[in-house]
Amino acid sequence: AQRVTQPEKLLSVFKGAPVELKCNYSYSGSPELFWYVQYSRQRLQLLLRHISRESIKGFTADLNKGETSFHLKKPFAQEEDSAMYYCALSYTGGFKTIFGAGTRLFVKA
Amino acid sequence: DAGVIQSPRHEVTEMGQEVTLRCKPISGHNSLFWYRQTMMRGLELLIYFNNNVPIDDSGMPEDRFSAKMPNASFSTLKIQPSEPRDSAVYFCASRAAGSTDTQYFGPGTRLTVL
């Protein structure tokens, strides 16, 4: 069955430190993976998607099919990065998307 | 564009009452999704529509939950009768055609069932 696992419910780092939010998936086909972010009092919104191979707000994520992972990374965390982050997998032609449980990131001054 | 619109933003009701949540997707989007967010279970897909037709409602927890999309610009999620365990934030999202297109989320409705 399709599954997205985010093993950390909470991640706390100091400003300027590197951050990595882990995401592992289970899917037998070709996955379409996304990271969504929810800042305080804001809507859930797309941060980045693997197909675009882009860097948004300093974040990058590389799809590793061998390890079935799509970890989100940033070399130097900023306080404004504090938010809830969700990893998501789309399948069935993209109609269906499942989300991980989410990781709350706190960046301390 | 105001984005996806949901109403009400907050709803407090008593157990046993009927609750109706509303969603207006972004104009031109042909897919609509209803999600439920709780601390324990995270973000769960309840049902999604494509071109107003329900495609998969396997995430709907019980028969007490029902969803409709009578036209391209409106959808409802109804809970009847409501129970305290239904307390959660309910999100609606819409998406344009294409499997890699972004889902755009509404602000959510925070439901509290007493």
PDB file of C-alpha atoms in Angstrom:
ATOM      1  CA  ALA A   1       0.000   0.000   0.000  1.00  0.00           C
ATOM      2  CA  GLN A   2       1.074   3.552  -0.618  1.00  0.00           C
ATOM      3  CA  ARG A   3       2.469   5.276   2.394  1.00  0.00           C
ATOM      4  CA  VAL A   4       4.395   8.390   3.343  1.00  0.00           C
ATOM      5  CA  THR A   5       6.390   8.352   6.558  1.00  0.00           C
ATOM      6  CA  GLN A   6       7.800  11.360   8.329  1.00  0.00           C
ATOM      7  CA  PRO A   7       9.537   9.879  11.350  1.00  0.00           C
ATOM      8  CA  GLU A   8       9.991  13.120  13.277  1.00  0.00           C
ATOM      9  CA  LYS A   9       6.969  14.898  14.701  1.00  0.00           C
ATOM     10  CA  LEU A  10       9.125  17.725  15.981  1.00  0.00           C
ATOM     11  CA  LEU A  11      12.506  19.031  14.942  1.00  0.00           C
ATOM     12  CA  SER A  12      14.247  21.861  16.765  1.00  0.00           C
ATOM     13  CA  VAL A  13      17.424  23.515  15.453  1.00  0.00           C
ATOM     14  CA  PHE A  14      19.315  26.718  16.050  1.00  0.00           C
ATOM     15  CA  LYS A  15      19.346  29.531  13.547  1.00  0.00           C
ATOM     16  CA  GLY A  16      22.135  29.035  11.052  1.00  0.00           C
ATOM     17  CA  ALA A  17      22.329  25.286  11.593  1.00  0.00           C
ATOM     18  CA  PRO A  18      21.617  22.802   8.796  1.00  0.00           C
ATOM     19  CA  VAL A  19      18.235  21.169   8.796  1.00  0.00           C
ATOM     20  CA  GLU A  20      16.971  17.962   7.247  1.00  0.00           C
ATOM     21  CA  LEU A  21      13.356  16.845   7.416  1.00  0.00           C
ATOM     22  CA  LYS A  22      13.048  13.188   6.591  1.00  0.00           C
ATOM     23  CA  CYS A  23      10.472  11.636   4.312  1.00  0.00           C
ATOM     24  CA  ASN A  24      10.236   8.038   3.170  1.00  0.00           C
ATOM     25  CA  TYR A  25       7.607   6.668   0.856  1.00  0.00           C
ATOM     26  CA  SER A  26       6.223   3.345  -0.215  1.00  0.00           C
ATOM     27  CA  TYR A  27       4.976   3.083  -3.787  1.00  0.00           C
ATOM     28  CA  SER A  28       5.671   0.522  -6.481  1.00  0.00           C
ATOM     29  CA  GLY A  29       5.266   2.891  -9.429  1.00  0.00           C
ATOM     30  CA  SER A  30       6.927   6.145 -10.375  1.00  0.00           C
ATOM     31  CA  PRO A  31       6.214   8.573  -7.548  1.00  0.00           C
ATOM     32  CA  GLU A  32       5.363  12.214  -7.750  1.00  0.00           C
ATOM     33  CA  LEU A  33       6.561  13.790  -4.537  1.00  0.00           C
ATOM     34  CA  PHE A  34       5.947  17.162  -2.987  1.00  0.00           C
ATOM     35  CA  TRP A  35       6.747  19.140   0.129  1.00  0.00           C
ATOM     36  CA  TYR A  36       4.017  21.369   1.480  1.00  0.00           C
ATOM     37  CA  VAL A  37       4.471  23.924   4.265  1.00  0.00           C
ATOM     38  CA  GLN A  38       2.040  25.538   6.679  1.00  0.00           C
ATOM     39  CA  TYR A  39       3.283  28.674   8.407  1.00  0.00           C
ATOM     40  CA  SER A  40       1.501  29.923  11.495  1.00  0.00           C
ATOM     41  CA  ARG A  41      -1.926  31.314  10.639  1.00  0.00           C
ATOM     42  CA  GLN A  42      -1.426  30.671   6.936  1.00  0.00           C
ATOM     43  CA  ARG A  43      -2.742  28.165   4.460  1.00  0.00           C
ATOM     44  CA  LEU A  44      -1.024  24.966   3.587  1.00  0.00           C
ATOM     45  CA  GLN A  45       0.963  25.684   0.445  1.00  0.00           C
ATOM     46  CA  LEU A  46       3.310  23.958  -1.908  1.00  0.00           C
ATOM     47  CA  LEU A  47       6.979  24.406  -1.105  1.00  0.00           C
ATOM     48  CA  LEU A  48       8.534  22.334  -3.846  1.00  0.00           C
ATOM     49  CA  ARG A  49       8.059  19.230  -5.991  1.00  0.00           C
ATOM     50  CA  HIS A  50      10.614  16.735  -7.114  1.00  0.00           C
ATOM     51  CA  ILE A  51       9.803  17.012 -10.789  1.00  0.00           C
ATOM     52  CA  SER A  52      10.863  20.649 -10.827  1.00  0.00           C
ATOM     53  CA  ARG A  53      14.219  20.009  -9.202  1.00  0.00           C
ATOM     54  CA  GLU A  54      14.056  23.511  -7.797  1.00  0.00           C
ATOM     55  CA  SER A  55      15.284  25.310  -4.705  1.00  0.00           C
ATOM     56  CA  ILE A  56      12.676  27.337  -2.858  1.00  0.00           C
ATOM     57  CA  LYS A  57      13.580  29.580   0.074  1.00  0.00           C
ATOM     58  CA  GLY A  58      16.899  27.771   0.222  1.00  0.00           C
ATOM     59  CA  PHE A  59      15.262  24.354   0.556  1.00  0.00           C
ATOM     60  CA  THR A  60      16.041  21.448  -1.735  1.00  0.00           C
ATOM     61  CA  ALA A  61      14.819  17.880  -1.867  1.00  0.00           C
ATOM     62  CA  ASP A  62      16.261  15.037  -3.874  1.00  0.00           C
ATOM     63  CA  LEU A  63      14.345  11.940  -4.794  1.00  0.00           C
ATOM     64  CA  ASN A  64      16.322   8.821  -3.926  1.00  0.00           C
ATOM     65  CA  LYS A  65      14.501   5.897  -5.478  1.00  0.00           C
ATOM     66  CA  GLY A  66      16.949   3.375  -4.039  1.00  0.00           C
ATOM     67  CA  GLU A  67      16.224   4.503  -0.501  1.00  0.00           C
ATOM     68  CA  THR A  68      12.649   5.577  -1.338  1.00  0.00           C
ATOM     69  CA  SER A  69      13.310   8.902   0.304  1.00  0.00           C
ATOM     70  CA  PHE A  70      12.622  12.534  -0.425  1.00  0.00           C
ATOM     71  CA  HIS A  71      14.299  14.388   2.413  1.00  0.00           C
ATOM     72  CA  LEU A  72      14.003  18.167   2.627  1.00  0.00           C
ATOM     73  CA  LYS A  73      17.221  20.033   3.340  1.00  0.00           C
ATOM     74  CA  LYS A  74      18.442  23.534   3.995  1.00  0.00           C
ATOM     75  CA  PRO A  75      22.055  24.371   4.829  1.00  0.00           C
ATOM     76  CA  PHE A  76      21.329  27.331   7.108  1.00  0.00           C
ATOM     77  CA  ALA A  77      17.986  27.470   8.905  1.00  0.00           C
ATOM     78  CA  GLN A  78      16.258  30.790   9.508  1.00  0.00           C
ATOM     79  CA  GLU A  79      13.713  31.658  12.181  1.00  0.00           C
ATOM     80  CA  GLU A  80      11.087  32.258   9.520  1.00  0.00           C
ATOM     81  CA  ASP A  81      11.422  28.626   8.467  1.00  0.00           C
ATOM     82  CA  SER A  82       9.563  27.602  11.607  1.00  0.00           C
ATOM     83  CA  ALA A  83       6.433  25.870  10.356  1.00  0.00           C
ATOM     84  CA  MET A  84       4.715  22.534   9.815  1.00  0.00           C
ATOM     85  CA  TYR A  85       6.094  20.590   6.871  1.00  0.00           C
ATOM     86  CA  TYR A  86       4.258  17.814   5.052  1.00  0.00           C
ATOM     87  CA  CYS A  87       5.686  15.385   2.568  1.00  0.00           C
ATOM     88  CA  ALA A  88       3.154  14.186  -0.016  1.00  0.00           C
ATOM     89  CA  LEU A  89       2.935  11.471  -2.656  1.00  0.00           C
ATOM     90  CA  SER A  90       0.679  11.619  -5.687  1.00  0.00           C
ATOM     91  CA  TYR A  91      -0.355   8.545  -7.647  1.00  0.00           C
ATOM     92  CA  THR A  92      -3.234   7.118  -9.682  1.00  0.00           C
ATOM     93  CA  GLY A  93      -2.526   9.586 -12.406  1.00  0.00           C
ATOM     94  CA  GLY A  94      -2.115  12.276  -9.820  1.00  0.00           C
ATOM     95  CA  PHE A  95      -5.709  12.111  -8.677  1.00  0.00           C
ATOM     96  CA  LYS A  96      -4.848  10.812  -5.271  1.00  0.00           C
ATOM     97  CA  THR A  97      -2.401  12.406  -2.881  1.00  0.00           C
ATOM     98  CA  ILE A  98      -1.436  11.098   0.504  1.00  0.00           C
ATOM     99  CA  PHE A  99       0.368  13.151   3.084  1.00  0.00           C
ATOM    100  CA  GLY A 100       2.777  12.221   5.802  1.00  0.00           C
ATOM    101  CA  ALA A 101       1.941  13.012   9.399  1.00  0.00           C
ATOM    102  CA  GLY A 102       3.976  16.188   9.235  1.00  0.00           C
ATOM    103  CA  THR A 103       7.053  17.516  11.006  1.00  0.00           C
ATOM    104  CA  ARG A 104       6.967  20.692  13.023  1.00  0.00           C
ATOM    105  CA  LEU A 105      10.192  22.626  12.636  1.00  0.00           C
ATOM    106  CA  PHE A 106      11.268  25.106  15.296  1.00  0.00           C
ATOM    107  CA  VAL A 107      14.209  27.333  14.518  1.00  0.00           C
ATOM    108  CA  LYS A 108      15.569  28.923  17.659  1.00  0.00           C
ATOM    109  CA  ALA A 109      17.375  32.240  17.764  1.00  0.00           C
TER     110      ALA A 109
ATOM    111  CA  ASP B   1      -8.170  35.754  -6.980  1.00  0.00           C
ATOM    112  CA  ALA B   2      -9.189  34.949  -3.416  1.00  0.00           C
ATOM    113  CA  GLY B   3      -8.051  31.385  -3.773  1.00  0.00           C
ATOM    114  CA  VAL B   4     -10.021  28.510  -2.343  1.00  0.00           C
ATOM    115  CA  ILE B   5     -12.778  29.786  -0.063  1.00  0.00           C
ATOM    116  CA  GLN B   6     -14.133  27.835   2.861  1.00  0.00           C
ATOM    117  CA  SER B   7     -16.945  28.610   5.241  1.00  0.00           C
ATOM    118  CA  PRO B   8     -17.452  28.781   8.070  1.00  0.00           C
ATOM    119  CA  ARG B   9     -13.921  29.314   9.411  1.00  0.00           C
ATOM    120  CA  HIS B  10     -14.946  28.072  12.828  1.00  0.00           C
ATOM    121  CA  GLU B  11     -17.845  25.905  13.852  1.00  0.00           C
ATOM    122  CA  VAL B  12     -18.815  24.840  17.346  1.00  0.00           C
ATOM    123  CA  THR B  13     -21.709  22.458  17.668  1.00  0.00           C
ATOM    124  CA  GLU B  14     -23.152  19.892  20.011  1.00  0.00           C
ATOM    125  CA  MET B  15     -22.955  16.190  19.552  1.00  0.00           C
ATOM    126  CA  GLY B  16     -25.753  14.896  17.373  1.00  0.00           C
ATOM    127  CA  GLN B  17     -26.164  18.046  15.352  1.00  0.00           C
ATOM    128  CA  GLU B  18     -25.740  18.225  11.606  1.00  0.00           C
ATOM    129  CA  VAL B  19     -22.717  20.129  10.351  1.00  0.00           C
ATOM    130  CA  THR B  20     -22.216  21.395   6.805  1.00  0.00           C
ATOM    131  CA  LEU B  21     -18.884  22.692   5.603  1.00  0.00           C
ATOM    132  CA  ARG B  22     -18.627  24.604   2.353  1.00  0.00           C
ATOM    133  CA  CYS B  23     -15.952  25.088  -0.252  1.00  0.00           C
ATOM    134  CA  LYS B  24     -15.556  27.190  -3.361  1.00  0.00           C
ATOM    135  CA  PRO B  25     -12.614  26.042  -5.484  1.00  0.00           C
ATOM    136  CA  ILE B  26     -10.479  28.249  -7.647  1.00  0.00           C
ATOM    137  CA  SER B  27     -12.245  29.014 -10.899  1.00  0.00           C
ATOM    138  CA  GLY B  28     -11.098  26.722 -13.680  1.00  0.00           C
ATOM    139  CA  HIS B  29      -9.790  23.998 -11.404  1.00  0.00           C
ATOM    140  CA  ASN B  30     -11.336  20.633 -12.131  1.00  0.00           C
ATOM    141  CA  SER B  31     -10.254  18.597  -9.107  1.00  0.00           C
ATOM    142  CA  LEU B  32     -11.421  19.180  -5.558  1.00  0.00           C
ATOM    143  CA  PHE B  33     -10.214  17.492  -2.398  1.00  0.00           C
ATOM    144  CA  TRP B  34     -11.483  17.351   1.186  1.00  0.00           C
ATOM    145  CA  TYR B  35      -8.969  16.670   3.943  1.00  0.00           C
ATOM    146  CA  ARG B  36      -9.169  16.335   7.709  1.00  0.00           C
ATOM    147  CA  GLN B  37      -6.290  17.388   9.933  1.00  0.00           C
ATOM    148  CA  THR B  38      -5.860  16.158  13.498  1.00  0.00           C
ATOM    149  CA  MET B  39      -2.920  16.033  15.856  1.00  0.00           C
ATOM    150  CA  MET B  40      -3.084  12.272  16.055  1.00  0.00           C
ATOM    151  CA  ARG B  41      -3.531  11.388  12.397  1.00  0.00           C
ATOM    152  CA  GLY B  42      -2.103  14.359  10.541  1.00  0.00           C
ATOM    153  CA  LEU B  43      -3.636  15.243   7.202  1.00  0.00           C
ATOM    154  CA  GLU B  44      -6.024  12.642   5.800  1.00  0.00           C
ATOM    155  CA  LEU B  45      -7.677  12.676   2.392  1.00  0.00           C
ATOM    156  CA  LEU B  46     -11.399  12.118   2.806  1.00  0.00           C
ATOM    157  CA  ILE B  47     -12.702  12.358  -0.755  1.00  0.00           C
ATOM    158  CA  TYR B  48     -11.824  13.894  -4.069  1.00  0.00           C
ATOM    159  CA  PHE B  49     -13.829  14.963  -7.074  1.00  0.00           C
ATOM    160  CA  ASN B  50     -12.799  15.299 -10.680  1.00  0.00           C
ATOM    161  CA  ASN B  51     -15.066  17.329 -12.938  1.00  0.00           C
ATOM    162  CA  ASN B  52     -17.678  17.320 -10.152  1.00  0.00           C
ATOM    163  CA  VAL B  53     -17.748  13.520  -9.981  1.00  0.00           C
ATOM    164  CA  PRO B  54     -16.617  11.742  -6.788  1.00  0.00           C
ATOM    165  CA  ILE B  55     -13.665   9.583  -7.785  1.00  0.00           C
ATOM    166  CA  ASP B  56     -12.623   8.060  -4.493  1.00  0.00           C
ATOM    167  CA  ASP B  57     -14.377   8.340  -1.150  1.00  0.00           C
ATOM    168  CA  SER B  58     -12.493   5.550   0.558  1.00  0.00           C
ATOM    169  CA  GLY B  59     -11.139   8.031   3.071  1.00  0.00           C
ATOM    170  CA  MET B  60     -14.554   9.013   4.343  1.00  0.00           C
ATOM    171  CA  PRO B  61     -14.563   7.638   7.863  1.00  0.00           C
ATOM    172  CA  GLU B  62     -18.189   6.615   8.239  1.00  0.00           C
ATOM    173  CA  ASP B  63     -21.631   6.837   6.729  1.00  0.00           C
ATOM    174  CA  ARG B  64     -22.162   9.899   8.874  1.00  0.00           C
ATOM    175  CA  PHE B  65     -19.940  11.752   6.416  1.00  0.00           C
ATOM    176  CA  SER B  66     -21.129  12.722   2.961  1.00  0.00           C
ATOM    177  CA  ALA B  67     -19.840  15.098   0.302  1.00  0.00           C
ATOM    178  CA  LYS B  68     -21.368  16.626  -2.764  1.00  0.00           C
ATOM    179  CA  MET B  69     -20.249  18.785  -5.640  1.00  0.00           C
ATOM    180  CA  PRO B  70     -23.349  19.977  -7.472  1.00  0.00           C
ATOM    181  CA  ASN B  71     -21.358  22.221  -9.798  1.00  0.00           C
ATOM    182  CA  ALA B  72     -17.815  23.254 -10.602  1.00  0.00           C
ATOM    183  CA  SER B  73     -17.825  26.119  -8.134  1.00  0.00           C
ATOM    184  CA  PHE B  74     -19.230  24.585  -4.975  1.00  0.00           C
ATOM    185  CA  SER B  75     -18.821  21.581  -2.725  1.00  0.00           C
ATOM    186  CA  THR B  76     -20.130  20.584   0.681  1.00  0.00           C
ATOM    187  CA  LEU B  77     -19.002  18.158   3.334  1.00  0.00           C
ATOM    188  CA  LYS B  78     -21.739  17.123   5.704  1.00  0.00           C
ATOM    189  CA  ILE B  79     -21.536  15.286   9.000  1.00  0.00           C
ATOM    190  CA  GLN B  80     -24.783  13.942  10.391  1.00  0.00           C
ATOM    191  CA  PRO B  81     -24.921  13.273  13.272  1.00  0.00           C
ATOM    192  CA  SER B  82     -21.713  14.854  14.507  1.00  0.00           C
ATOM    193  CA  GLU B  83     -19.639  13.337  17.309  1.00  0.00           C
ATOM    194  CA  PRO B  84     -16.842  14.783  19.502  1.00  0.00           C
ATOM    195  CA  ARG B  85     -14.246  12.670  17.669  1.00  0.00           C
ATOM    196  CA  ASP B  86     -15.069  14.570  14.491  1.00  0.00           C
ATOM    197  CA  SER B  87     -13.429  17.652  15.981  1.00  0.00           C
ATOM    198  CA  ALA B  88     -10.639  18.625  13.589  1.00  0.00           C
ATOM    199  CA  VAL B  89      -9.650  21.137  10.966  1.00  0.00           C
ATOM    200  CA  TYR B  90     -11.207  20.352   7.608  1.00  0.00           C
ATOM    201  CA  PHE B  91      -9.426  21.578   4.509  1.00  0.00           C
ATOM    202  CA  CYS B  92     -10.648  21.866   0.983  1.00  0.00           C
ATOM    203  CA  ALA B  93      -8.148  22.030  -1.881  1.00  0.00           C
ATOM    204  CA  SER B  94      -8.487  22.392  -5.622  1.00  0.00           C
ATOM    205  CA  ARG B  95      -6.196  21.667  -8.522  1.00  0.00           C
ATOM    206  CA  ALA B  96      -6.071  22.287 -12.223  1.00  0.00           C
ATOM    207  CA  ALA B  97      -5.693  19.425 -14.663  1.00  0.00           C
ATOM    208  CA  GLY B  98      -2.446  17.469 -14.687  1.00  0.00           C
ATOM    209  CA  SER B  99      -0.897  15.125 -12.205  1.00  0.00           C
ATOM    210  CA  THR B 100       1.950  17.400 -11.254  1.00  0.00           C
ATOM    211  CA  ASP B 101      -0.106  20.483 -10.706  1.00  0.00           C
ATOM    212  CA  THR B 102      -0.140  22.043  -7.299  1.00  0.00           C
ATOM    213  CA  GLN B 103      -3.048  21.649  -4.914  1.00  0.00           C
ATOM    214  CA  TYR B 104      -4.244  24.966  -3.554  1.00  0.00           C
ATOM    215  CA  PHE B 105      -5.635  24.797  -0.060  1.00  0.00           C
ATOM    216  CA  GLY B 106      -8.343  26.808   1.596  1.00  0.00           C
ATOM    217  CA  PRO B 107      -7.898  28.303   5.050  1.00  0.00           C
ATOM    218  CA  GLY B 108      -9.711  25.404   6.677  1.00  0.00           C
ATOM    219  CA  THR B 109     -12.724  25.076   8.938  1.00  0.00           C
ATOM    220  CA  ARG B 110     -12.002  24.361  12.581  1.00  0.00           C
ATOM    221  CA  LEU B 111     -14.798  22.141  13.833  1.00  0.00           C
ATOM    222  CA  THR B 112     -15.422  21.553  17.515  1.00  0.00           C
ATOM    223  CA  VAL B 113     -18.097  19.094  18.513  1.00  0.00           C
ATOM    224  CA  LEU B 114     -18.977  19.298  22.190  1.00  0.00           C
TER     225      LEU B 114
END
